[in-house]
Tab-separated table of C-alpha atoms and ligand atoms in Angstrom:
chain	number	residue	atom	x	y	z
P	1	MET	CA	-0.117	-15.687	21.768
P	2	VAL	CA	0.890	-13.106	24.342
P	3	LEU	CA	-1.976	-10.915	25.566
P	4	GLU	CA	-4.471	-12.686	23.387
P	5	LYS	CA	-7.439	-11.385	25.308
P	6	LEU	CA	-6.358	-7.773	25.094
P	7	GLY	CA	-5.609	-8.204	21.415
P	8	ASN	CA	-9.023	-9.680	20.775
P	9	SER	CA	-10.955	-6.974	22.538
P	10	LEU	CA	-8.972	-4.233	20.800
P	11	LYS	CA	-9.503	-5.950	17.474
P	12	GLU	CA	-13.211	-6.121	18.163
P	13	THR	CA	-13.271	-2.424	18.993
P	14	LEU	CA	-11.486	-1.465	15.807
P	15	SER	CA	-13.696	-3.624	13.664
P	16	LYS	CA	-16.664	-1.881	15.195
P	17	ILE	CA	-15.265	1.352	13.783
P	18	ALA	CA	-14.650	-0.198	10.403
P	19	LYS	CA	-18.179	-1.502	10.208
P	20	SER	CA	-19.889	1.607	11.489
P	21	MET	CA	-21.380	4.065	9.126
P	22	PHE	CA	-20.083	7.357	10.359
P	23	VAL	CA	-17.435	8.676	12.631
P	24	ASP	CA	-19.375	10.758	15.086
P	25	GLU	CA	-19.150	11.773	18.702
P	26	LYS	CA	-21.091	8.711	19.800
P	27	LEU	CA	-18.783	6.302	18.014
P	28	ILE	CA	-15.705	8.036	19.381
P	29	ASN	CA	-17.007	7.871	22.933
P	30	GLU	CA	-17.816	4.220	22.508
P	31	LEU	CA	-14.364	3.564	21.103
P	32	ILE	CA	-12.700	5.320	24.025
P	33	LYS	CA	-14.742	3.334	26.542
P	34	ASP	CA	-13.932	0.052	24.817
P	35	ILE	CA	-10.210	0.780	24.817
P	36	GLN	CA	-10.312	1.765	28.472
P	37	ARG	CA	-12.108	-1.409	29.415
P	38	ALA	CA	-9.719	-3.608	27.445
P	39	LEU	CA	-6.609	-2.018	28.956
P	40	LEU	CA	-7.927	-2.029	32.504
P	41	GLN	CA	-8.641	-5.723	32.118
P	42	ALA	CA	-5.006	-6.219	31.125
P	43	ASP	CA	-4.049	-4.591	34.446
P	44	VAL	CA	-2.841	-1.353	32.936
P	45	ASN	CA	-2.657	1.470	35.458
P	46	VAL	CA	-5.815	3.595	35.548
P	47	LYS	CA	-3.965	6.868	35.174
P	48	LEU	CA	-1.997	5.582	32.209
P	49	VAL	CA	-5.201	4.366	30.605
P	50	PHE	CA	-6.859	7.750	30.969
P	51	ASP	CA	-3.783	9.575	29.722
P	52	LEU	CA	-3.717	7.369	26.679
P	53	THR	CA	-7.390	7.656	25.843
P	54	SER	CA	-7.467	11.406	26.303
P	55	LYS	CA	-4.503	11.616	23.936
P	56	ILE	CA	-6.402	9.555	21.394
P	57	LYS	CA	-9.472	11.720	21.818
P	58	ASP	CA	-7.476	14.925	21.438
P	59	ARG	CA	-5.847	13.726	18.275
P	60	ILE	CA	-9.160	12.661	16.765
P	61	LYS	CA	-10.548	16.118	17.444
P	62	LYS	CA	-7.549	18.154	16.426
P	63	GLU	CA	-6.150	16.409	13.418
P	64	ASP	CA	-7.343	17.464	10.034
P	65	SER	CA	-8.173	14.712	7.678
P	66	ILE	CA	-5.184	13.263	5.975
P	67	LYS	CA	-5.354	13.068	2.227
P	68	GLY	CA	-6.000	9.570	1.028
P	69	LEU	CA	-7.288	8.389	4.386
P	70	THR	CA	-10.941	8.268	5.299
P	71	LYS	CA	-11.981	9.500	8.695
P	72	LYS	CA	-12.326	5.924	9.878
P	73	GLU	CA	-8.948	4.856	8.611
P	74	GLN	CA	-7.502	7.854	10.348
P	75	LEU	CA	-9.206	6.853	13.562
P	76	ILE	CA	-7.863	3.301	13.426
P	77	ASN	CA	-4.449	4.711	12.610
P	78	ILE	CA	-4.482	7.060	15.589
P	79	VAL	CA	-5.380	4.220	17.948
P	80	TYR	CA	-2.596	2.086	16.522
P	81	GLU	CA	0.016	4.845	16.745
P	82	GLU	CA	-0.923	5.820	20.276
P	83	LEU	CA	-0.763	2.213	21.465
P	84	VAL	CA	2.727	1.983	20.006
P	85	ASN	CA	3.764	5.211	21.775
P	86	PHE	CA	2.207	3.864	24.916
P	87	LEU	CA	4.505	0.868	24.910
P	88	GLY	CA	7.641	2.913	24.446
P	89	LYS	CA	7.660	3.773	20.759
P	90	GLU	CA	11.288	2.979	20.090
P	91	ALA	CA	12.739	-0.444	19.620
P	92	TYR	CA	16.069	-0.660	21.448
P	93	LYS	CA	18.634	-2.755	19.702
P	94	ILE	CA	21.625	-4.032	21.559
P	95	GLU	CA	24.737	-3.206	19.602
P	96	LEU	CA	27.809	-5.177	20.461
P	97	LYS	CA	30.268	-2.308	20.525
P	98	GLU	CA	32.980	-3.998	22.497
P	99	LYS	CA	34.615	-7.376	22.801
P	100	PRO	CA	33.677	-9.037	25.026
P	101	PHE	CA	30.327	-7.313	25.295
P	102	LYS	CA	29.168	-7.847	28.874
P	103	ILE	CA	25.470	-8.288	29.618
P	104	MET	CA	24.587	-8.675	33.291
P	105	LEU	CA	21.178	-9.861	34.454
P	106	VAL	CA	19.798	-8.662	37.778
P	107	GLY	CA	16.437	-9.088	39.460
P	108	LEU	CA	14.467	-10.743	42.219
P	109	PHE	CA	14.240	-14.470	42.970
P	110	GLY	CA	12.341	-16.445	40.380
P	111	SER	CA	12.019	-13.602	37.907
P	112	GLY	CA	13.679	-15.698	35.225
P	113	LYS	CA	17.308	-14.500	35.204
P	114	THR	CA	18.995	-17.868	34.875
P	115	THR	CA	16.528	-19.093	32.268
P	116	THR	CA	17.085	-15.884	30.322
P	117	THR	CA	20.901	-16.320	30.250
P	118	GLY	CA	20.330	-19.424	28.127
P	119	LYS	CA	17.816	-17.641	25.891
P	120	LEU	CA	20.192	-14.739	25.314
P	121	ALA	CA	23.067	-17.154	24.623
P	122	LYS	CA	21.004	-18.801	21.916
P	123	PHE	CA	19.872	-15.408	20.595
P	124	PHE	CA	23.429	-14.144	20.077
P	125	THR	CA	24.837	-17.498	18.939
P	126	LYS	CA	22.207	-17.614	16.212
P	127	ARG	CA	23.459	-14.235	15.059
P	128	GLY	CA	26.957	-15.613	14.681
P	129	HIS	CA	28.540	-14.444	17.931
P	130	LYS	CA	30.709	-16.442	20.275
P	131	VAL	CA	28.981	-16.512	23.640
P	132	ALA	CA	29.827	-17.690	27.175
P	133	LEU	CA	27.862	-17.611	30.439
P	134	VAL	CA	29.199	-16.587	33.825
P	135	GLY	CA	27.423	-17.891	36.935
P	136	LEU	CA	27.647	-15.533	39.900
P	137	ASP	CA	24.579	-16.658	41.873
P	138	ILE	CA	26.221	-17.667	45.109
P	139	HIS	CA	23.024	-17.656	47.174
P	140	ARG	CA	20.571	-20.058	45.667
P	141	PRO	CA	21.263	-23.718	46.319
P	142	ALA	CA	21.841	-25.633	43.086
P	143	ALA	CA	22.050	-22.347	41.137
P	144	MET	CA	25.375	-23.467	39.639
P	145	GLU	CA	23.911	-26.821	38.520
P	146	GLN	CA	20.969	-25.013	36.926
P	147	ILE	CA	23.143	-22.693	34.866
P	148	GLU	CA	25.386	-25.589	33.873
P	149	GLN	CA	22.390	-27.354	32.451
P	150	ILE	CA	21.143	-24.274	30.682
P	151	ALA	CA	24.576	-23.624	29.165
P	152	SER	CA	24.718	-27.120	27.774
P	153	GLN	CA	21.261	-26.657	26.292
P	154	ALA	CA	22.412	-23.445	24.644
P	155	LYS	CA	25.653	-25.188	23.640
P	156	VAL	CA	27.887	-22.513	25.137
P	157	PRO	CA	30.583	-22.737	27.849
P	158	VAL	CA	29.884	-21.483	31.365
P	159	PHE	CA	32.311	-20.118	33.942
P	160	LEU	CA	31.370	-20.858	37.541
P	161	ASN	CA	32.610	-21.998	40.929
P	162	LYS	CA	30.522	-24.287	43.100
P	163	VAL	CA	32.295	-23.529	46.381
P	164	GLU	CA	33.400	-19.896	46.250
P	165	LYS	CA	31.031	-17.503	48.100
P	166	ASP	CA	32.327	-14.198	46.708
P	167	PRO	CA	30.965	-13.350	43.226
P	168	VAL	CA	33.817	-10.899	42.558
P	169	LYS	CA	36.342	-13.651	43.141
P	170	ILE	CA	34.530	-15.994	40.783
P	171	TRP	CA	34.527	-13.267	38.127
P	172	ARG	CA	38.258	-12.621	38.521
P	173	GLN	CA	39.064	-16.313	38.393
P	174	TYR	CA	38.298	-16.497	34.640
P	175	LYS	CA	39.430	-13.050	33.545
P	176	ASP	CA	41.888	-14.346	30.957
P	177	GLU	CA	39.200	-16.408	29.258
P	178	TYR	CA	36.763	-13.623	28.559
P	179	LYS	CA	38.527	-11.990	25.644
P	180	LYS	CA	37.936	-15.098	23.524
P	181	TYR	CA	34.212	-14.315	23.430
P	182	ASP	CA	32.062	-11.735	21.702
P	183	VAL	CA	29.343	-11.780	24.348
P	184	LEU	CA	29.445	-12.653	28.049
P	185	ILE	CA	26.124	-13.171	29.814
P	186	ILE	CA	26.385	-12.863	33.550
P	187	ASP	CA	23.857	-14.420	35.929
P	188	THR	CA	23.550	-12.932	39.415
P	189	ALA	CA	21.740	-13.762	42.649
P	190	GLY	CA	18.341	-12.346	43.546
P	191	ARG	CA	16.403	-11.702	46.751
P	192	ASP	CA	12.731	-11.752	47.656
P	193	ALA	CA	12.617	-8.002	47.441
P	194	LEU	CA	14.963	-5.182	46.582
P	195	SER	CA	16.983	-5.017	49.824
P	196	LYS	CA	20.032	-3.031	50.889
P	197	ASP	CA	21.895	-6.270	50.800
P	198	LEU	CA	20.971	-6.915	47.172
P	199	ILE	CA	21.718	-3.331	46.114
P	200	LYS	CA	25.136	-3.589	47.689
P	201	GLU	CA	25.899	-6.889	46.015
P	202	ILE	CA	24.810	-5.606	42.595
P	203	GLU	CA	26.817	-2.400	43.057
P	204	THR	CA	29.964	-4.292	43.986
P	205	ILE	CA	29.664	-6.617	40.993
P	206	ASN	CA	28.799	-3.644	38.787
P	207	LYS	CA	31.967	-1.824	39.776
P	208	GLU	CA	34.132	-4.828	39.171
P	209	ILE	CA	32.616	-6.025	35.904
P	210	GLN	CA	31.454	-2.737	34.384
P	211	PRO	CA	28.884	-4.414	32.184
P	212	ASN	CA	27.857	-2.819	28.888
P	213	GLU	CA	24.260	-3.694	29.620
P	214	ASN	CA	22.785	-4.125	33.061
P	215	LEU	CA	19.415	-5.685	32.376
P	216	LEU	CA	16.687	-5.995	34.973
P	217	VAL	CA	14.651	-9.161	34.667
P	218	ILE	CA	11.035	-8.691	35.748
P	219	SER	CA	8.292	-11.263	35.751
P	220	ALA	CA	5.304	-9.795	33.898
P	221	ASP	CA	2.818	-11.554	36.162
P	222	ILE	CA	3.250	-8.821	38.753
P	223	GLY	CA	1.362	-6.531	36.380
P	224	GLN	CA	1.530	-2.798	37.001
P	225	ALA	CA	3.663	-3.342	40.110
P	226	ALA	CA	6.469	-3.682	37.580
P	227	GLN	CA	6.679	0.091	37.418
P	228	LYS	CA	7.781	0.453	41.022
P	229	GLN	CA	10.251	-2.367	40.699
P	230	ALA	CA	11.748	-1.036	37.469
P	231	GLN	CA	12.041	2.459	38.921
P	232	GLN	CA	13.630	1.270	42.185
P	233	PHE	CA	16.180	-0.904	40.440
P	234	HIS	CA	16.883	1.835	37.959
P	235	ASP	CA	17.470	4.396	40.702
P	236	SER	CA	19.664	2.212	42.886
P	237	CYS	CA	21.456	-0.163	40.531
P	238	HIS	CA	21.680	1.794	37.266
P	239	VAL	CA	19.947	-0.711	35.039
P	240	THR	CA	20.122	0.009	31.317
P	241	GLY	CA	17.006	-1.868	30.355
P	242	VAL	CA	14.337	-4.402	31.259
P	243	ILE	CA	13.574	-7.930	30.191
P	244	ALA	CA	9.943	-8.763	30.933
P	245	THR	CA	9.562	-12.528	31.319
P	246	LYS	CA	6.541	-14.827	31.556
P	247	MET	CA	4.628	-12.692	29.076
P	248	ASP	CA	3.033	-15.914	27.911
P	249	GLY	CA	1.406	-16.929	31.128
P	250	THR	CA	-0.327	-13.823	32.362
P	251	ALA	CA	-3.262	-11.630	31.507
P	252	LYS	CA	-1.450	-8.845	33.363
P	253	ALA	CA	1.310	-8.478	30.794
P	254	GLY	CA	-0.252	-5.284	29.491
P	255	GLY	CA	0.176	-3.792	32.937
P	256	ALA	CA	3.814	-4.805	33.153
P	257	LEU	CA	4.716	-3.566	29.679
P	258	SER	CA	2.994	-0.217	29.942
P	259	ALA	CA	4.336	0.289	33.465
P	260	CYS	CA	7.928	-0.299	32.408
P	261	ALA	CA	7.493	1.914	29.384
P	262	VAL	CA	7.039	4.963	31.607
P	263	THR	CA	10.224	4.352	33.605
P	264	GLN	CA	13.649	5.381	32.444
P	265	ALA	CA	14.457	1.719	31.873
P	266	PRO	CA	13.276	0.646	28.424
P	267	ILE	CA	12.094	-2.868	27.719
P	268	LYS	CA	14.642	-4.555	25.482
P	269	PHE	CA	13.502	-8.177	25.436
P	270	ILE	CA	10.430	-10.139	26.397
P	271	GLY	CA	10.323	-13.753	27.544
P	272	VAL	CA	7.387	-15.596	26.058
P	273	GLY	CA	7.802	-19.135	27.369
P	274	GLU	CA	9.989	-21.528	29.313
P	275	LYS	CA	11.932	-22.864	26.352
P	276	ILE	CA	15.264	-21.584	25.164
P	277	ASP	CA	13.844	-20.040	21.986
P	278	ASP	CA	11.100	-18.172	23.793
P	279	LEU	CA	12.750	-14.765	23.742
P	280	GLU	CA	11.950	-11.792	21.546
P	281	GLN	CA	13.530	-8.429	21.046
P	282	PHE	CA	10.902	-5.948	22.126
P	283	ASN	CA	9.662	-3.695	19.386
P	284	PRO	CA	6.531	-1.702	20.284
P	285	SER	CA	5.231	-1.221	16.757
P	286	GLY	CA	5.730	-4.860	15.867
P	287	PHE	CA	4.224	-5.897	19.152
P	288	VAL	CA	1.095	-3.781	18.749
P	289	GLY	CA	0.867	-4.834	15.133
P	290	ARG	CA	0.800	-8.452	16.190
P	291	LEU	CA	-1.490	-7.727	19.109
P	292	LEU	CA	-4.034	-6.249	16.743
P	293	GLY	CA	-3.105	-8.731	14.033
P	294	MET	CA	-1.285	-6.865	11.253
P	295	GLY	CA	-3.271	-8.672	8.574
P	296	ASP	CA	-6.458	-7.887	10.447
P	297	LEU	CA	-5.435	-4.280	10.752
P	298	GLU	CA	-4.906	-3.992	7.019
P	299	ALA	CA	-8.248	-5.647	6.378
P	300	LEU	CA	-9.868	-3.193	8.754
P	301	LEU	CA	-8.294	-0.257	6.993
P	302	GLU	CA	-9.576	-1.649	3.700
P	303	LYS	CA	-13.056	-1.955	5.108
P	304	ALA	CA	-12.942	1.527	6.547
P	305	LYS	CA	-12.043	2.841	3.127
P	306	GLU	CA	-15.061	1.282	1.448
P	307	ALA	CA	-17.896	2.816	3.318
P	308	ILE	CA	-19.090	6.303	2.636
P	309	THR	CA	-17.757	9.123	4.773
P	310	GLU	CA	-19.796	11.532	6.766
P	311	GLU	CA	-18.880	14.381	4.454
P	312	GLU	CA	-19.809	12.403	1.388
P	313	ALA	CA	-23.194	11.599	2.863
P	314	GLU	CA	-23.812	15.185	3.786
P	315	ASP	CA	-22.807	16.256	0.339
P	316	LEU	CA	-25.129	13.761	-1.241
P	317	GLY	CA	-28.015	14.848	0.945
P	318	LYS	CA	-27.468	18.495	0.051
P	319	ARG	CA	-27.189	17.747	-3.627
P	320	LEU	CA	-30.443	15.837	-3.551
P	321	LEU	CA	-32.183	18.854	-2.082
P	322	LYS	CA	-30.638	21.320	-4.459
P	323	GLY	CA	-32.567	19.788	-7.250
P	324	ASP	CA	-30.155	19.400	-10.124
P	325	PHE	CA	-30.682	15.717	-9.835
P	326	THR	CA	-29.063	13.830	-12.664
P	327	LEU	CA	-28.876	10.170	-13.542
P	328	ILE	CA	-25.360	10.190	-12.215
P	329	ASP	CA	-26.677	11.416	-8.882
P	330	LEU	CA	-29.188	8.634	-8.892
P	331	TYR	CA	-26.488	6.103	-9.578
P	332	GLU	CA	-24.167	7.490	-6.929
P	333	GLN	CA	-26.951	7.498	-4.448
P	334	MET	CA	-27.877	3.919	-5.222
P	335	GLU	CA	-24.280	2.869	-5.016
P	336	ALA	CA	-23.784	4.651	-1.711
P	337	MET	CA	-26.873	3.027	-0.335
P	338	SER	CA	-25.805	-0.412	-1.374
P	339	LYS	CA	-22.581	0.203	0.520
P	340	MET	CA	-23.926	1.815	3.595
P	341	GLY	CA	-27.422	0.478	3.840
P	342	PRO	CA	-30.086	2.848	5.012
P	343	LEU	CA	-30.661	6.091	3.237
P	344	SER	CA	-32.185	7.141	6.523
P	345	LYS	CA	-28.601	7.831	7.665
P	346	VAL	CA	-28.219	10.348	4.895
P	347	MET	CA	-31.540	11.831	5.830
P	348	GLU	CA	-30.491	12.184	9.440
P	349	MET	CA	-27.815	14.565	8.366
P	350	ILE	CA	-30.249	16.933	6.814
P	351	PRO	CA	-31.957	19.190	9.340
P	352	GLY	CA	-35.586	18.269	9.794
P	353	PHE	CA	-35.291	14.930	8.053
P	354	GLY	CA	-33.985	13.012	11.037
P	355	GLN	CA	-37.329	11.784	12.224
P	356	ILE	CA	-38.396	10.173	8.980
P	357	LYS	CA	-38.577	6.410	9.168
P	358	MET	CA	-38.142	4.810	5.777
P	359	PRO	CA	-39.370	1.275	5.182
P	360	LYS	CA	-36.334	-0.985	5.207
P	361	GLU	CA	-37.016	-2.971	2.039
P	362	ALA	CA	-37.479	0.246	0.126
P	363	LEU	CA	-33.908	1.176	0.779
P	364	GLN	CA	-32.251	-1.867	-0.617
P	365	VAL	CA	-30.848	-1.872	-4.089
P	366	GLN	CA	-30.019	-5.110	-5.729
P	367	GLU	CA	-26.387	-5.448	-6.527
P	368	GLY	CA	-27.028	-7.023	-9.909
P	369	LYS	CA	-29.308	-4.230	-10.990
P	370	LEU	CA	-26.772	-1.663	-9.972
P	371	LYS	CA	-24.213	-3.257	-12.269
P	372	GLN	CA	-26.623	-3.216	-15.191
P	373	TRP	CA	-27.408	0.425	-14.587
P	374	LYS	CA	-23.763	1.267	-14.621
P	375	ILE	CA	-23.310	-0.417	-17.994
P	376	ILE	CA	-26.364	1.329	-19.382
P	377	MET	CA	-25.115	4.684	-18.181
P	378	GLN	CA	-21.787	4.104	-19.842
P	379	SER	CA	-23.639	3.975	-23.159
P	380	MET	CA	-25.300	7.331	-22.591
P	381	THR	CA	-24.159	10.742	-23.702
P	382	LYS	CA	-23.428	13.481	-21.224
P	383	GLU	CA	-26.616	15.203	-22.224
P	384	GLU	CA	-28.657	12.068	-21.621
P	385	LEU	CA	-27.127	11.568	-18.213
P	386	GLU	CA	-27.736	15.104	-17.094
P	387	ASP	CA	-31.261	15.540	-18.285
P	388	PRO	CA	-32.796	12.221	-19.288
P	389	ASP	CA	-36.340	13.537	-19.021
P	390	GLU	CA	-35.782	16.088	-21.756
P	391	VAL	CA	-33.774	14.140	-24.256
P	392	ILE	CA	-34.375	10.418	-23.952
P	393	ASP	CA	-37.079	9.140	-26.267
P	394	SER	CA	-37.788	5.625	-27.473
P	395	SER	CA	-35.329	5.764	-30.326
P	396	ARG	CA	-32.638	6.786	-27.906
P	397	ILE	CA	-33.662	3.998	-25.559
P	398	ASP	CA	-33.212	1.479	-28.379
P	399	ARG	CA	-29.818	2.920	-29.196
P	400	ILE	CA	-28.719	2.775	-25.534
P	401	ALA	CA	-29.992	-0.788	-25.192
P	402	LYS	CA	-28.068	-1.895	-28.267
P	403	GLY	CA	-24.939	-0.076	-27.184
P	404	SER	CA	-24.959	-1.519	-23.712
P	405	GLY	CA	-26.221	-4.971	-24.620
P	406	ILE	CA	-28.905	-4.695	-21.977
P	407	SER	CA	-32.627	-4.976	-22.719
P	408	ALA	CA	-34.642	-1.888	-23.580
P	409	ALA	CA	-36.983	-2.842	-20.732
P	410	THR	CA	-34.176	-2.423	-18.205
P	411	VAL	CA	-33.210	0.904	-19.714
P	412	ARG	CA	-36.806	2.023	-19.372
P	413	GLU	CA	-36.848	0.810	-15.798
P	414	LEU	CA	-33.838	2.962	-15.017
P	415	ILE	CA	-35.457	6.026	-16.529
P	416	LYS	CA	-38.648	5.322	-14.614
P	417	GLN	CA	-36.715	4.984	-11.401
P	418	TYR	CA	-35.025	8.274	-12.114
P	419	ARG	CA	-38.312	10.055	-12.724
P	420	GLN	CA	-39.873	8.765	-9.546
P	421	SER	CA	-36.871	9.743	-7.456
P	422	LYS	CA	-36.787	13.181	-8.946
P	423	LYS	CA	-40.464	13.687	-8.349
P	424	MET	CA	-40.123	12.678	-4.759
P	425	ILE	CA	-37.251	15.021	-4.152
P	426	LYS	CA	-39.292	17.860	-5.583
P	427	MET	CA	-42.138	16.993	-3.252
P	428	MET	CA	-39.812	16.895	-0.291
P	429	LYS	CA	-38.517	20.310	-1.042
P	430	GLY	CA	-41.942	21.713	-1.557
P	431	SER	CA	-43.598	20.153	1.431
P	432	GLY	CA	-43.703	21.857	4.762
P	433	ASP	CA	-44.861	18.824	6.631
P	434	ILE	CA	-42.358	16.193	5.746
P	435	ASN	CA	-43.827	13.502	7.907
P	436	LYS	CA	-47.225	13.750	6.324
P	437	MET	CA	-45.686	13.664	2.920
P	438	MET	CA	-43.634	10.616	3.752
P	439	LYS	CA	-46.682	8.748	4.889
P	440	LYS	CA	-48.336	9.537	1.625
P	441	PHE	CA	-45.377	8.284	-0.286
P	442	GLN	CA	-44.503	5.161	1.573
P	443	GLY	CA	-47.172	3.158	-0.179
P	444	LYS	CA	-46.010	4.354	-3.563
P	445	LEU	CA	-42.337	3.516	-3.354
P	446	PRO	CA	-41.309	1.168	-6.147
P	447	LYS	CA	-39.887	-2.192	-5.147
P	448	GLY	CA	-36.164	-2.259	-4.601
P	449	MET	CA	-35.930	1.455	-4.650
P	450	GLY	CA	-35.425	4.143	-2.101
P	451	MET	CA	-36.370	7.822	-2.232
Z	501	GDP	P1	15.777	-16.675	38.594
Z	501	GDP	O1	15.560	-17.002	40.031
Z	501	GDP	O2	15.554	-15.226	38.346
Z	501	GDP	O3	17.057	-17.140	38.058
Z	501	GDP	O4	14.603	-17.419	37.786
Z	501	GDP	P2	14.683	-18.752	36.916
Z	501	GDP	O5	15.418	-18.507	35.656
Z	501	GDP	O6	15.175	-19.863	37.776
Z	501	GDP	O7	13.154	-18.946	36.523
Z	501	GDP	C1	12.132	-19.148	37.459
Z	501	GDP	C2	10.976	-19.902	36.787
Z	501	GDP	O8	10.374	-19.085	35.800
Z	501	GDP	C3	11.408	-21.149	36.059
Z	501	GDP	O9	10.475	-22.179	36.339
Z	501	GDP	C4	11.368	-20.788	34.607
Z	501	GDP	O10	11.089	-21.891	33.784
Z	501	GDP	C5	10.243	-19.790	34.575
Z	501	GDP	N1	10.361	-18.822	33.466
Z	501	GDP	C6	11.374	-17.989	33.174
Z	501	GDP	N2	11.088	-17.220	32.074
Z	501	GDP	C7	9.856	-17.591	31.671
Z	501	GDP	C8	8.998	-17.173	30.606
Z	501	GDP	O11	9.285	-16.280	29.784
Z	501	GDP	N3	7.786	-17.790	30.509
Z	501	GDP	C9	7.405	-18.779	31.383
Z	501	GDP	N4	6.200	-19.322	31.217
Z	501	GDP	N5	8.180	-19.170	32.390
Z	501	GDP	C10	9.401	-18.618	32.549
Z	502	MG	MG1	18.711	-17.919	38.992
């Protein structure tokens, strides 16, 4: 998998969000740091990294919550969307508007041009087009033999000349043949660096052939240096797009991709291996989706949805203090706790309650019990739910037990739990010294019960 390491660290970061209890400043700062670290390790340019993360931060701050999305889902979404934008946003499709449609490959020595002619031939053949290669690399020894071999692998014809030293002449030699094909893929010679000599050669061929696409082939292992190369080629040879090769073999691919994305030359394909099928059309959203693991991303969003939101917790805390504490409140509170763990988190949100340390075992609710309570509560009337203390007597308890199919003892247990919680909340409200009160109460907390 391309950029596996980057993908893994980003996945880890996002799952940290999904697992965390609240979206707060601390979590956001941690998230930003994690993303920065992951991208820098993938050789992404420092400035680009900071631009990206400050964009993410801005959006998190500015954007109102979106209906149907929790704060955490929204956060994961923002990271995903910004990573897609970062890599160019749009997927460029090559439309074959003309026959023959001429695609010329340019680039430095060893960047993967000749290999890519074969990959592109296979790509378009598979889509039902008639393809031929044209070999115009007159510099590299054995270049003609190499493209011959590649053409036979791709099962397409190749036009070349093993003795001619002028690429324009080779091109003209087969002019009458070209109209039989839908797509012509033209291989050219490279140099060690972008030299005047190379620019001139590309310009001359350009003028003669007038390709529909002039694609720059860049090896991704040069990392962020790809930006300079893409820009230089774009400025001097009018490239229409980039093919980033060797994405499979380098941890620096993130640098190459992001660097090219900021030039005027969009990435159109990526090479992901040495074999003829190892070519992909570049699509930023698909790429990021795979990088983060689309299935994983969905699972993360699911997980983010489950846990309680900051607002919900705050709301719950306030309601507890207001005092109209009903059985439904008790249930909701138990349910929330079973999802999010410590009630102490809820307490932290209430001014003055932050310093209270609750015993851990007191805050755990057993899942099975919670289910029974729910069933019991479904057999209660509205009146009973809202004010159990006033209205529930033993005859009602028997009725509820029968109706719910759960033992009267369990119903009693629920009522008892409710009474104790309510009492404690009253005490909390009445007490000036919360810490002292908590100490007094810690010994009295019923097993399996918080508050
Ligand atoms: P050219 O000089 O630009 O024509 O480059 P070549 O096509 O001759 O390729 C140079 C080397 O890079 C060859 O050994 C290729 O097998 C290798 N190569 C090209 N594309 C890829 C790729 O996407 N992944 C990997 N791993 N190797 C590649
Ligand atoms: Mg070559």
